Short mmCIF file of C-alpha atoms in Angstrom, two decimals:
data_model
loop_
_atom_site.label_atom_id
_atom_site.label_comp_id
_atom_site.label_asym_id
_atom_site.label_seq_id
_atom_site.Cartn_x
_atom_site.Cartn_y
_atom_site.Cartn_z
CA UNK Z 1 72.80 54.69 70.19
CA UNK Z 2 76.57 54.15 69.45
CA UNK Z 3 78.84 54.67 73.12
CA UNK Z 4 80.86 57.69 71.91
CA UNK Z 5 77.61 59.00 71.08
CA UNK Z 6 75.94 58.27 74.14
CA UNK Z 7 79.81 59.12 76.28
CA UNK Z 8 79.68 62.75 74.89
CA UNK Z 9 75.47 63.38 75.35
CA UNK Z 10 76.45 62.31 78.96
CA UNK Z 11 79.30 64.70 79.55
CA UNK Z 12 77.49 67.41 77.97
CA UNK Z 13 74.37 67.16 80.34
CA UNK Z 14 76.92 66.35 83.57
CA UNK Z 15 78.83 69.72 82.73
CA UNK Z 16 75.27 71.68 82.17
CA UNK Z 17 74.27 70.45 85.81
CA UNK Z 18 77.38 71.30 87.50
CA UNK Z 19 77.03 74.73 86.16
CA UNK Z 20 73.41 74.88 87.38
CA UNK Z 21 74.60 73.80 90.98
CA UNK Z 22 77.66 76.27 90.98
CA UNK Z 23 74.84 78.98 90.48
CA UNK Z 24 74.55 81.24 93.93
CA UNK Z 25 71.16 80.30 93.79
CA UNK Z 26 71.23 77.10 92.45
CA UNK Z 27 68.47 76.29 94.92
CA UNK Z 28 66.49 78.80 93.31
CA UNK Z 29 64.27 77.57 89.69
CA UNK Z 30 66.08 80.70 88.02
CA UNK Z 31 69.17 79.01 88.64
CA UNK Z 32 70.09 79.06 84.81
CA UNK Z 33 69.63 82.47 84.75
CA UNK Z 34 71.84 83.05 86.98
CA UNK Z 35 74.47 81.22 86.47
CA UNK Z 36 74.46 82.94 82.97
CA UNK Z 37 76.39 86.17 84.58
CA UNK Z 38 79.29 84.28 86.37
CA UNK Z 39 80.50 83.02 82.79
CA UNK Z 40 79.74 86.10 81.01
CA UNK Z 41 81.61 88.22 83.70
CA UNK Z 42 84.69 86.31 82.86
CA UNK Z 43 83.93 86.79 79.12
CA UNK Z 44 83.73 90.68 79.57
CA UNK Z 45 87.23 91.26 78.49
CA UNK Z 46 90.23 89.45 76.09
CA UNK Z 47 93.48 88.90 77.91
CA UNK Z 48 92.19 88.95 81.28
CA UNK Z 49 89.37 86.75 80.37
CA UNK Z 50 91.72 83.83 79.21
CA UNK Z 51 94.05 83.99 82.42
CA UNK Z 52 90.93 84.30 84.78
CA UNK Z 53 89.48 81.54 83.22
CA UNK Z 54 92.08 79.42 84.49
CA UNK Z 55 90.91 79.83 87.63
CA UNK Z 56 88.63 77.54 89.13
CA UNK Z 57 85.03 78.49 90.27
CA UNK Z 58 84.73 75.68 92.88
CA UNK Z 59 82.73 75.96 95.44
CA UNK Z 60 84.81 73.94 97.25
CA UNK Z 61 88.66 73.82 97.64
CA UNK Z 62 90.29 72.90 94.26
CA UNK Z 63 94.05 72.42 93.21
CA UNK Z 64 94.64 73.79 89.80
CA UNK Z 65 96.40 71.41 87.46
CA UNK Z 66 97.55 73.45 84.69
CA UNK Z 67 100.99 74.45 82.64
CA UNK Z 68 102.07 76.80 80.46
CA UNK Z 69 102.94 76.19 77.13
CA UNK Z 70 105.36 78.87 75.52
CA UNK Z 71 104.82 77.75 72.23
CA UNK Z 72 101.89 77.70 69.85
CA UNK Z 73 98.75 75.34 70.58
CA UNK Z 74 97.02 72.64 68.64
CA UNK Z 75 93.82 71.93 67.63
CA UNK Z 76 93.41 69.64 71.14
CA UNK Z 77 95.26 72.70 73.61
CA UNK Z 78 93.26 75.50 72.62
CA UNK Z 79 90.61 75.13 75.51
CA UNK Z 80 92.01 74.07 78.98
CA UNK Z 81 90.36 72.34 82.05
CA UNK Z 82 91.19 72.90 85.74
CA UNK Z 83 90.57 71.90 88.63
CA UNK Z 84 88.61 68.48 89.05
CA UNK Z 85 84.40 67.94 88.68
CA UNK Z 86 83.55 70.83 90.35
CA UNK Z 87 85.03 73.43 88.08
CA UNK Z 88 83.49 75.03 84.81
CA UNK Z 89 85.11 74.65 81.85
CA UNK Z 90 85.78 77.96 79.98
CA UNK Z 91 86.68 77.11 76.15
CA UNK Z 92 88.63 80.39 75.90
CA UNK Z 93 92.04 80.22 74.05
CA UNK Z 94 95.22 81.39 76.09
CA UNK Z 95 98.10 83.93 74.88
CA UNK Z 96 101.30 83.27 76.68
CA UNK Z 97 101.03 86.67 77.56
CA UNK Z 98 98.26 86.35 79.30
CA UNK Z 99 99.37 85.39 83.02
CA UNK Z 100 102.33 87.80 82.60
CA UNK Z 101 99.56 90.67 81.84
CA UNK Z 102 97.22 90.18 84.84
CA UNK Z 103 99.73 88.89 87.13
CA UNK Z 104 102.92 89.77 86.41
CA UNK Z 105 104.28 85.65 86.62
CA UNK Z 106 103.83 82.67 84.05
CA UNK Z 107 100.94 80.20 84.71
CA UNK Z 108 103.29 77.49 85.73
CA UNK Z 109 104.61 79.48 88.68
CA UNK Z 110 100.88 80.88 89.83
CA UNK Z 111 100.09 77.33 90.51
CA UNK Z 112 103.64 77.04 92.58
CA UNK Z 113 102.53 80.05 94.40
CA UNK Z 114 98.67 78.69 94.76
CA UNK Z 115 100.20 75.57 96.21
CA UNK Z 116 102.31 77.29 98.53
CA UNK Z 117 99.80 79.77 100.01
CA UNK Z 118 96.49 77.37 99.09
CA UNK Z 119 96.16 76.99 103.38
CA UNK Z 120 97.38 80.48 104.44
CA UNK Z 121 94.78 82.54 101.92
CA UNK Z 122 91.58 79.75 102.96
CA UNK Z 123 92.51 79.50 107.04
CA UNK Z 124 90.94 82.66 108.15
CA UNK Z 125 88.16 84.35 106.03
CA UNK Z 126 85.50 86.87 108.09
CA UNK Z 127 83.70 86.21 111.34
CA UNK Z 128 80.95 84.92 110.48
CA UNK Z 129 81.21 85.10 106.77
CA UNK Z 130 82.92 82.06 105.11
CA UNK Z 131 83.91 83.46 101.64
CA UNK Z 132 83.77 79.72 100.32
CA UNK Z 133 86.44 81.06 96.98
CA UNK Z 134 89.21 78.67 96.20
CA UNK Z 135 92.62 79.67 96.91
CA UNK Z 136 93.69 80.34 93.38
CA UNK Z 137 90.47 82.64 93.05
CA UNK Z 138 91.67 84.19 96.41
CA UNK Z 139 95.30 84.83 95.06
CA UNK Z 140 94.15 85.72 91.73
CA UNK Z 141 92.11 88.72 92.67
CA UNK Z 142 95.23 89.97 95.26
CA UNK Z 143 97.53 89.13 92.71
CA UNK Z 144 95.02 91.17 90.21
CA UNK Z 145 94.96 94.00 92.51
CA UNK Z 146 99.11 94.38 92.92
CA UNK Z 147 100.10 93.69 89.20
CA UNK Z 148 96.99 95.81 87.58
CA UNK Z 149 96.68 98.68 90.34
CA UNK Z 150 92.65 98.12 89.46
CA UNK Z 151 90.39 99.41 92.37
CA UNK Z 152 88.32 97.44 94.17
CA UNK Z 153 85.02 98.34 91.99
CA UNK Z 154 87.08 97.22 89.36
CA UNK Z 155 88.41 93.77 90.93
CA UNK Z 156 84.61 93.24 91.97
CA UNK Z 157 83.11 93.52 88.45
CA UNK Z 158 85.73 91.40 86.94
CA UNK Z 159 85.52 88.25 89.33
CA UNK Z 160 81.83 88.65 89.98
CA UNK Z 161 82.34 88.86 93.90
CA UNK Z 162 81.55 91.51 96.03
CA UNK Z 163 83.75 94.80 96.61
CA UNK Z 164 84.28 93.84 100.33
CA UNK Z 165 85.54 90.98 99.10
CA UNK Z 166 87.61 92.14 96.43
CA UNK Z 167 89.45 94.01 99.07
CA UNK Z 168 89.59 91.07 102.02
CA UNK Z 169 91.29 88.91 99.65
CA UNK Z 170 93.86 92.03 98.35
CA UNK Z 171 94.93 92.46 101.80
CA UNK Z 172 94.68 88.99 102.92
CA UNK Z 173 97.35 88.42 100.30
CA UNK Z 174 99.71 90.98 101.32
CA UNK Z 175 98.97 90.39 105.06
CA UNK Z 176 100.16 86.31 104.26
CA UNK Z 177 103.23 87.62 102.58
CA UNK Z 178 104.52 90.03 104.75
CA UNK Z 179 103.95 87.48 107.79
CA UNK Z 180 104.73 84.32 106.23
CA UNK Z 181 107.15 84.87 103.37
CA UNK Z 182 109.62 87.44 104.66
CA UNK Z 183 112.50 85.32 104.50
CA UNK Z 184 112.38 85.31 101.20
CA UNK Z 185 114.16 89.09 101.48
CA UNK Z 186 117.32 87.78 104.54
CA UNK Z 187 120.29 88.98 104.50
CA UNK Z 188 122.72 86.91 102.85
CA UNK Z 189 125.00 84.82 105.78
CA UNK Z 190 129.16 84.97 105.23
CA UNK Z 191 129.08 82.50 103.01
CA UNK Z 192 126.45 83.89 100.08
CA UNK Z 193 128.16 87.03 100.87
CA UNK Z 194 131.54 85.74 99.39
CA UNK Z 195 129.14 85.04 96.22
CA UNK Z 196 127.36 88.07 96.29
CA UNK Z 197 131.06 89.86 96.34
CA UNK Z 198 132.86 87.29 93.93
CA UNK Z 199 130.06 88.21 91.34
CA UNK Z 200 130.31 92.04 91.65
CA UNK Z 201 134.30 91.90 91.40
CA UNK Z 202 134.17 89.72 88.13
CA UNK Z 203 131.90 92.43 86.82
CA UNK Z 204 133.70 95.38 87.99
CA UNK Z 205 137.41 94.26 89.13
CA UNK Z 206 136.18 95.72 92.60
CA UNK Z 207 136.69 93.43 95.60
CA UNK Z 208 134.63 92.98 99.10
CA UNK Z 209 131.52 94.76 97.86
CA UNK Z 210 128.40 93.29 99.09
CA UNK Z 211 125.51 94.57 98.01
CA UNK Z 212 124.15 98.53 96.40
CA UNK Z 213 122.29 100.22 98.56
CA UNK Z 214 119.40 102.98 97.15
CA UNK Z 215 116.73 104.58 98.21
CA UNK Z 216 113.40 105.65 96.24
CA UNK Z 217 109.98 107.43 96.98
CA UNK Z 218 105.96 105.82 96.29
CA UNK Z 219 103.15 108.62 96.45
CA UNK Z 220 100.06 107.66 98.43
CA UNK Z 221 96.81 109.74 98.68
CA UNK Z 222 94.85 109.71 101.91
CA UNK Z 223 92.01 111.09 103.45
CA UNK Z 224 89.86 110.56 100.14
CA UNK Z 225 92.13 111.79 97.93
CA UNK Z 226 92.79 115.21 99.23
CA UNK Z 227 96.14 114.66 101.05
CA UNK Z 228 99.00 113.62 99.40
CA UNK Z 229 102.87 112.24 100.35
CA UNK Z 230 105.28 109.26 99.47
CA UNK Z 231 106.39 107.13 101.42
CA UNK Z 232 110.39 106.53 101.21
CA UNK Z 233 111.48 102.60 100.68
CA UNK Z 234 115.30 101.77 101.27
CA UNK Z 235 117.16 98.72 99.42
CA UNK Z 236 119.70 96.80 99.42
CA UNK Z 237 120.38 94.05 96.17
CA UNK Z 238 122.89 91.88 94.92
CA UNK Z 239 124.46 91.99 91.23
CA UNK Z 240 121.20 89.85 90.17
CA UNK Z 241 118.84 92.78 91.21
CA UNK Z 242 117.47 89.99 94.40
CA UNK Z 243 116.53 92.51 97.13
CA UNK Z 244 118.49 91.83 100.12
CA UNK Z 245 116.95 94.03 102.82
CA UNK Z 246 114.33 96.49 102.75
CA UNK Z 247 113.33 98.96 105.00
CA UNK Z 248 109.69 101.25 104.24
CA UNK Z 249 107.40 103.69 105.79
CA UNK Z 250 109.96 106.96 105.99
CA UNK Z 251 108.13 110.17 105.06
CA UNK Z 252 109.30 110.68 101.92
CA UNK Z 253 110.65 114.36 101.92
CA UNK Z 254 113.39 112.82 104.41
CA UNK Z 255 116.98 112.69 102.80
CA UNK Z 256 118.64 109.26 101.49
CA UNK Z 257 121.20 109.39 104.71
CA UNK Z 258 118.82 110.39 107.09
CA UNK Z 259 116.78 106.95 106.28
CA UNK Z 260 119.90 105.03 106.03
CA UNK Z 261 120.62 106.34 110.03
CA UNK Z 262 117.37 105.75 110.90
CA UNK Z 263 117.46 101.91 109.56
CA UNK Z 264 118.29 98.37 111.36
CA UNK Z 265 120.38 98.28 108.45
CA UNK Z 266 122.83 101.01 109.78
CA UNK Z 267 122.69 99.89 113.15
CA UNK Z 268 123.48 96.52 112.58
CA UNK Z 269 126.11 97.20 110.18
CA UNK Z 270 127.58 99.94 112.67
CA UNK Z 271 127.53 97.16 115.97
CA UNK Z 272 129.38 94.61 113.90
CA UNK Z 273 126.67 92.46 113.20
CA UNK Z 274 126.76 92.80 110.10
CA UNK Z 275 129.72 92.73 107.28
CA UNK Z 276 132.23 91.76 109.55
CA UNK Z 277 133.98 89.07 107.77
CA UNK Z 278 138.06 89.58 107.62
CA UNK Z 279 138.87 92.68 105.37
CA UNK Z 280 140.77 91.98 102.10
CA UNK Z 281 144.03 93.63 101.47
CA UNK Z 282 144.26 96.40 98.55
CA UNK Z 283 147.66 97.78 98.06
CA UNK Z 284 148.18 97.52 101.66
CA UNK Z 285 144.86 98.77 102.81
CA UNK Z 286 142.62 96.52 104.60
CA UNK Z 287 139.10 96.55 102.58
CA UNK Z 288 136.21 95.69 105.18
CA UNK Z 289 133.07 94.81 103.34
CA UNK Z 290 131.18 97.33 101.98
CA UNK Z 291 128.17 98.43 99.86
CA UNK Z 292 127.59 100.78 97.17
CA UNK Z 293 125.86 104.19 97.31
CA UNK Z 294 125.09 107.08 95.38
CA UNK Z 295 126.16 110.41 96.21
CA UNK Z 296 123.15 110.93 98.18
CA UNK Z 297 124.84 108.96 101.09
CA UNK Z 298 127.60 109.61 103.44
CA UNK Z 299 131.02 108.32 102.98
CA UNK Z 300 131.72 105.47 105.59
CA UNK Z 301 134.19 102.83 105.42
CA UNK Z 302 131.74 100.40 104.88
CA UNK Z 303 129.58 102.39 102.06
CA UNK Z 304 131.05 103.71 98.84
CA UNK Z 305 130.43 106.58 96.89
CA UNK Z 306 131.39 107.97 93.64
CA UNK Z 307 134.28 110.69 93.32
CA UNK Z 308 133.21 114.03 93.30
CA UNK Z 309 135.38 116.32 90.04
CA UNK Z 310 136.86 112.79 88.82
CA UNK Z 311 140.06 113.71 86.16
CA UNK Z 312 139.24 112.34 82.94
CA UNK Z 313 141.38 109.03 82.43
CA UNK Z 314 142.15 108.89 86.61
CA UNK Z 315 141.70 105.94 88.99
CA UNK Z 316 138.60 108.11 90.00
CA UNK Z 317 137.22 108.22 86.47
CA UNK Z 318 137.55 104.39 86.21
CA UNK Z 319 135.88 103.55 89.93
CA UNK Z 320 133.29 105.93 89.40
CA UNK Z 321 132.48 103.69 85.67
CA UNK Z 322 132.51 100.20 87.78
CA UNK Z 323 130.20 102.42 90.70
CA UNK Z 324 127.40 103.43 88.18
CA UNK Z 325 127.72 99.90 86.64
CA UNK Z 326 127.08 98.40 89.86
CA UNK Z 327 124.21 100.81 90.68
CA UNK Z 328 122.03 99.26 87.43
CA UNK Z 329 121.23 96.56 89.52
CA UNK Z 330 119.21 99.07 92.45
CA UNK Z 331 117.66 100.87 89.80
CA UNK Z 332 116.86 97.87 87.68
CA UNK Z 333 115.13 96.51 91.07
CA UNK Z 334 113.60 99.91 91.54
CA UNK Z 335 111.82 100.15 88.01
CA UNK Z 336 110.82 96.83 88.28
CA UNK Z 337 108.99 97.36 91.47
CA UNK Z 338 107.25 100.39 90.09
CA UNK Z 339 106.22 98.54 87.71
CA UNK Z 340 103.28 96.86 89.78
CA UNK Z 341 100.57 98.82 89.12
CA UNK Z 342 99.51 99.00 92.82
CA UNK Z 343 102.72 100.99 93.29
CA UNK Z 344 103.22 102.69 89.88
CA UNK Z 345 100.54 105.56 90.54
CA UNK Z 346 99.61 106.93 93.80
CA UNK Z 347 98.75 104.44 96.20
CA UNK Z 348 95.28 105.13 98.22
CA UNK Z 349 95.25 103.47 101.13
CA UNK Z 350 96.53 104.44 105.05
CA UNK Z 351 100.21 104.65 105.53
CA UNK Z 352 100.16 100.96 106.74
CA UNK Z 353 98.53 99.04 103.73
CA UNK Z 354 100.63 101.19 101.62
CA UNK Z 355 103.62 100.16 103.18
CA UNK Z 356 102.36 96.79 102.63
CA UNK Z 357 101.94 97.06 99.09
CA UNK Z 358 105.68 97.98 98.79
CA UNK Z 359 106.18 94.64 101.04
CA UNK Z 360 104.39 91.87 99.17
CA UNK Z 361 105.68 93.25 95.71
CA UNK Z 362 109.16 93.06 97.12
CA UNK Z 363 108.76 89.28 98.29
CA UNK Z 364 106.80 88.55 95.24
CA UNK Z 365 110.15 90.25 93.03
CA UNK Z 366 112.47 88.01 94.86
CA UNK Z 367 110.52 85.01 94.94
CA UNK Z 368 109.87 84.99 91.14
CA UNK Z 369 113.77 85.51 90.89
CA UNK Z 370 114.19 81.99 92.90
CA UNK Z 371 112.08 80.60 89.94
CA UNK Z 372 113.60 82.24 87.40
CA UNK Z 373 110.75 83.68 86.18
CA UNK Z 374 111.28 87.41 85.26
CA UNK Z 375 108.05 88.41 84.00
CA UNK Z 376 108.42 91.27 86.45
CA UNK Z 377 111.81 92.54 85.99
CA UNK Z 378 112.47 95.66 83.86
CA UNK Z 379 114.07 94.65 80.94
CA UNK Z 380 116.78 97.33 80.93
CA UNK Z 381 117.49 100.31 81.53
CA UNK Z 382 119.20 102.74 78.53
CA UNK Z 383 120.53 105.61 80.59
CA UNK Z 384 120.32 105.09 84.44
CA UNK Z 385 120.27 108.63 85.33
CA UNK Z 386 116.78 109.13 84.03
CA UNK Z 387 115.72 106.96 87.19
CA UNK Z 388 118.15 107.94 89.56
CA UNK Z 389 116.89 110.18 92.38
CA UNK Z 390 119.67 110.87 94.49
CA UNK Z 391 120.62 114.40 93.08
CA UNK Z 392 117.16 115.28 94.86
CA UNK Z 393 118.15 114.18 97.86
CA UNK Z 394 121.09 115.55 99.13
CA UNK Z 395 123.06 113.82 102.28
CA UNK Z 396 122.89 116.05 105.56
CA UNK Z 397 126.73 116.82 106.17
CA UNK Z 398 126.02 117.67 109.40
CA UNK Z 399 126.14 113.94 110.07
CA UNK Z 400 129.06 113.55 108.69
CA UNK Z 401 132.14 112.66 110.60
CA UNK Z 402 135.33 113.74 109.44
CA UNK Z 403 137.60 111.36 110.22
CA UNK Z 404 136.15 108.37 109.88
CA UNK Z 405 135.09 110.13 106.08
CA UNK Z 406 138.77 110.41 105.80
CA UNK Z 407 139.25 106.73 106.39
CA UNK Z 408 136.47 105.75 104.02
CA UNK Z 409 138.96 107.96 101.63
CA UNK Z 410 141.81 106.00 101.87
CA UNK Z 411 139.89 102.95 101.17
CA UNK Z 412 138.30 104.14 98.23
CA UNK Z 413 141.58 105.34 96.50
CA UNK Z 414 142.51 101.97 96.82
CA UNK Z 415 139.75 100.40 95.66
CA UNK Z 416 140.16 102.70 92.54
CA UNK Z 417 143.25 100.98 91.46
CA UNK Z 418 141.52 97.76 90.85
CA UNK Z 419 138.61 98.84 88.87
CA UNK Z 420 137.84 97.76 85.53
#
């Protein structure tokens, strides 16, 4: 018999008994049998199929070794092999959609993100009940869960794992995120602030502004679907639409300023902690630094909002432009958030899980910013007031303060002689 010959009879019977012993039961004599189900689970649907098949089966831990490939395959890239001996190769094709479809983020930065969280996701599964799942199975079926919105019945019957499961590794996901990865939403120190306020001024002629601040609502169901609320998440981004801070778990019926009073944000911001660098002069007014608002927010010297009655062809007119121009970015970041599936319908979980589904999408926004992936930013947004929420929730102008609101004034007229 000729070596190639014998080479590929070899490889074909090595591959047919590491199927066999990835089996459940591969102690059991129907172990074909059932290893039958695993593969044909993963060949229940198109798209999905061809990104979960990228992920390994392994019984044991596995690093995928994959990357994406924008452009169209040839004859030898059309089937793809991960992980090391202990994986099952899948000869399903791949559409470069197909990553960006199940989890919102190219193939190329899934393995980053495997890498990263490979021994957070496989360091504490149940008492008693080692889940024995690689980590990029683990993340697959969170990340599965936050970009589709599927259920857990749903997660279950496409990865061929329990429901229980389904949802451990969901929340395990979030839970590593939200304790782990926070950082990756910090507020920006002086000197990315000067950035952050160099960009918005070459965009708008406006100097000193540091961020836009906005505030929008998720539904949640509860008690079995028969009680329902949102949940109100405040936000503050840069020009880039990279969340900056982020504050949930308000009920949801409570007004934009109210939240912003009852935030860390405000507080800090108020104690000089925050935006205190030295003001810059505007016609003779001293500028401190400042963010944008909508006019569902009070009027402070360090938070802008748009004239009310501008004149046609007025200073106002013009600032109010460069305001709504700067807002794009918060409602850009907003729409892109709600476009996770887990938060783009009514979320049903407790208040807590919900409020860490807003959490982990929000790190997972700005960490696929760092790579400059933006598989899960809105594309654009045509007319800005069809997302904006703020003329439903009014500021309380009982909180209002008139004379530092009539300081706030003076620095906004002058602001309104520089913009664009």
């Amino acid at each position: 018999m000729e070596s190639a010959t014998l080479v590929a009879l070899l490889s074909s019977i090595s591959q047919l008994i590491v199927l066999l012993l990835l089996s459940p039961n591969s102690a059991d004599s129907n172990s074909a049998a059932n290893a039958f189900p695993i593969v044909n689970n993963f060949l229940s649907s198109h798209e999905t199929a061809a990104a979960l098949s990228l992920l390994t089966l392994s019984r044991k831990r596995k690093r995928t070794h994959f990357s994406e490939r924008e452009s169209e395959p040839d004859d030898h890239d059309s089937d793809h092999e991960l992980g090391g001996g202990d994986s099952v190769r899948l000869g399903l094709s791949r559409s470069p959609d197909s990553f960006r479809n199940c989890f919102r983020m190219t193939s190329s930065t899934f393995e980053w993100l495997c890498g990263l969280l490979e021994p957070l996701l496989e360091c504490r599964d149940p008492v008693g009940s080692p889940l024995n799942l690689s980590a990029d199975l683990r993340l697959g079926m969170g990340l599965f869960r936050l970009s589709t919105g599927s259920s857990y019945p749903e997660i279950s019957k496409q990865f061929g794992v329990s429901e229980m499961v389904a949802r451990f590794c969901a929340k395990q996901l979030c839970r590593v995120l939200c304790t782990n990865y926070r950082f990756w939403i910090e507020f920006p120190n002086p000197n990315e602030l000067d950035s952050v306020s160099a960009a918005y001024e070459t965009q708008t002629g406006l100097p000193n502004c540091c961020g836009v601040i906005d505030c929008t609502r998720f539904k949640i169901v509860r008690n079995g679907g028969v009680q329902e609320e949102s949940i109100a998440a405040q936000i503050m981004v840069d020009s880039s639409s990279r969340i900056l801070s982020i504050v949930a778990g308000f009920r949801g019926n409570k007004g934009d300023s109210r939240v912003l009073r009852s935030s860390t944000l405000y507080k800090d911001i108020e104690a000089g902690k925050l935006l205190n660098s030295p003001p810059a002069s505007v016609n003779g007014v001293a500028v401190n630094q400042y963010l944008i608002g909508d006019g569902g927010y009070p009027l402070l010297p360090w938070l802008m909002v748009p004239f009310v009655d501008a004149v046609k062809g007025s200073p106002e007119e013009h600032f109010n432009a460069a305001h709504n121009a700067m807002r794009l970015s918060a409602l850009r970041t907003i729409v892109s958030l709600k476009n996770w599936g887990v938060l783009s319908r009514p979320i049903q979980e407790e208040m807590k899980m919900a409020v860490a589904y807003i959490g982990a999408c929000s790190i997972l926004h700005n960490g696929l910013l760092r790579r400059e992936d933006f598989s899960a930013l809105c594309d654009g947004l045509d007319d800005y007031s069809l997302y904006d929420q703020s003329s439903q929730y009014y500021r309380d102008t009982s909180l209002e303060e008139n004379s530092i609101e009539r300081k706030a004034s003076v620095i906004r007229s002058a602001l309104a002689t520089k913009a664009k």
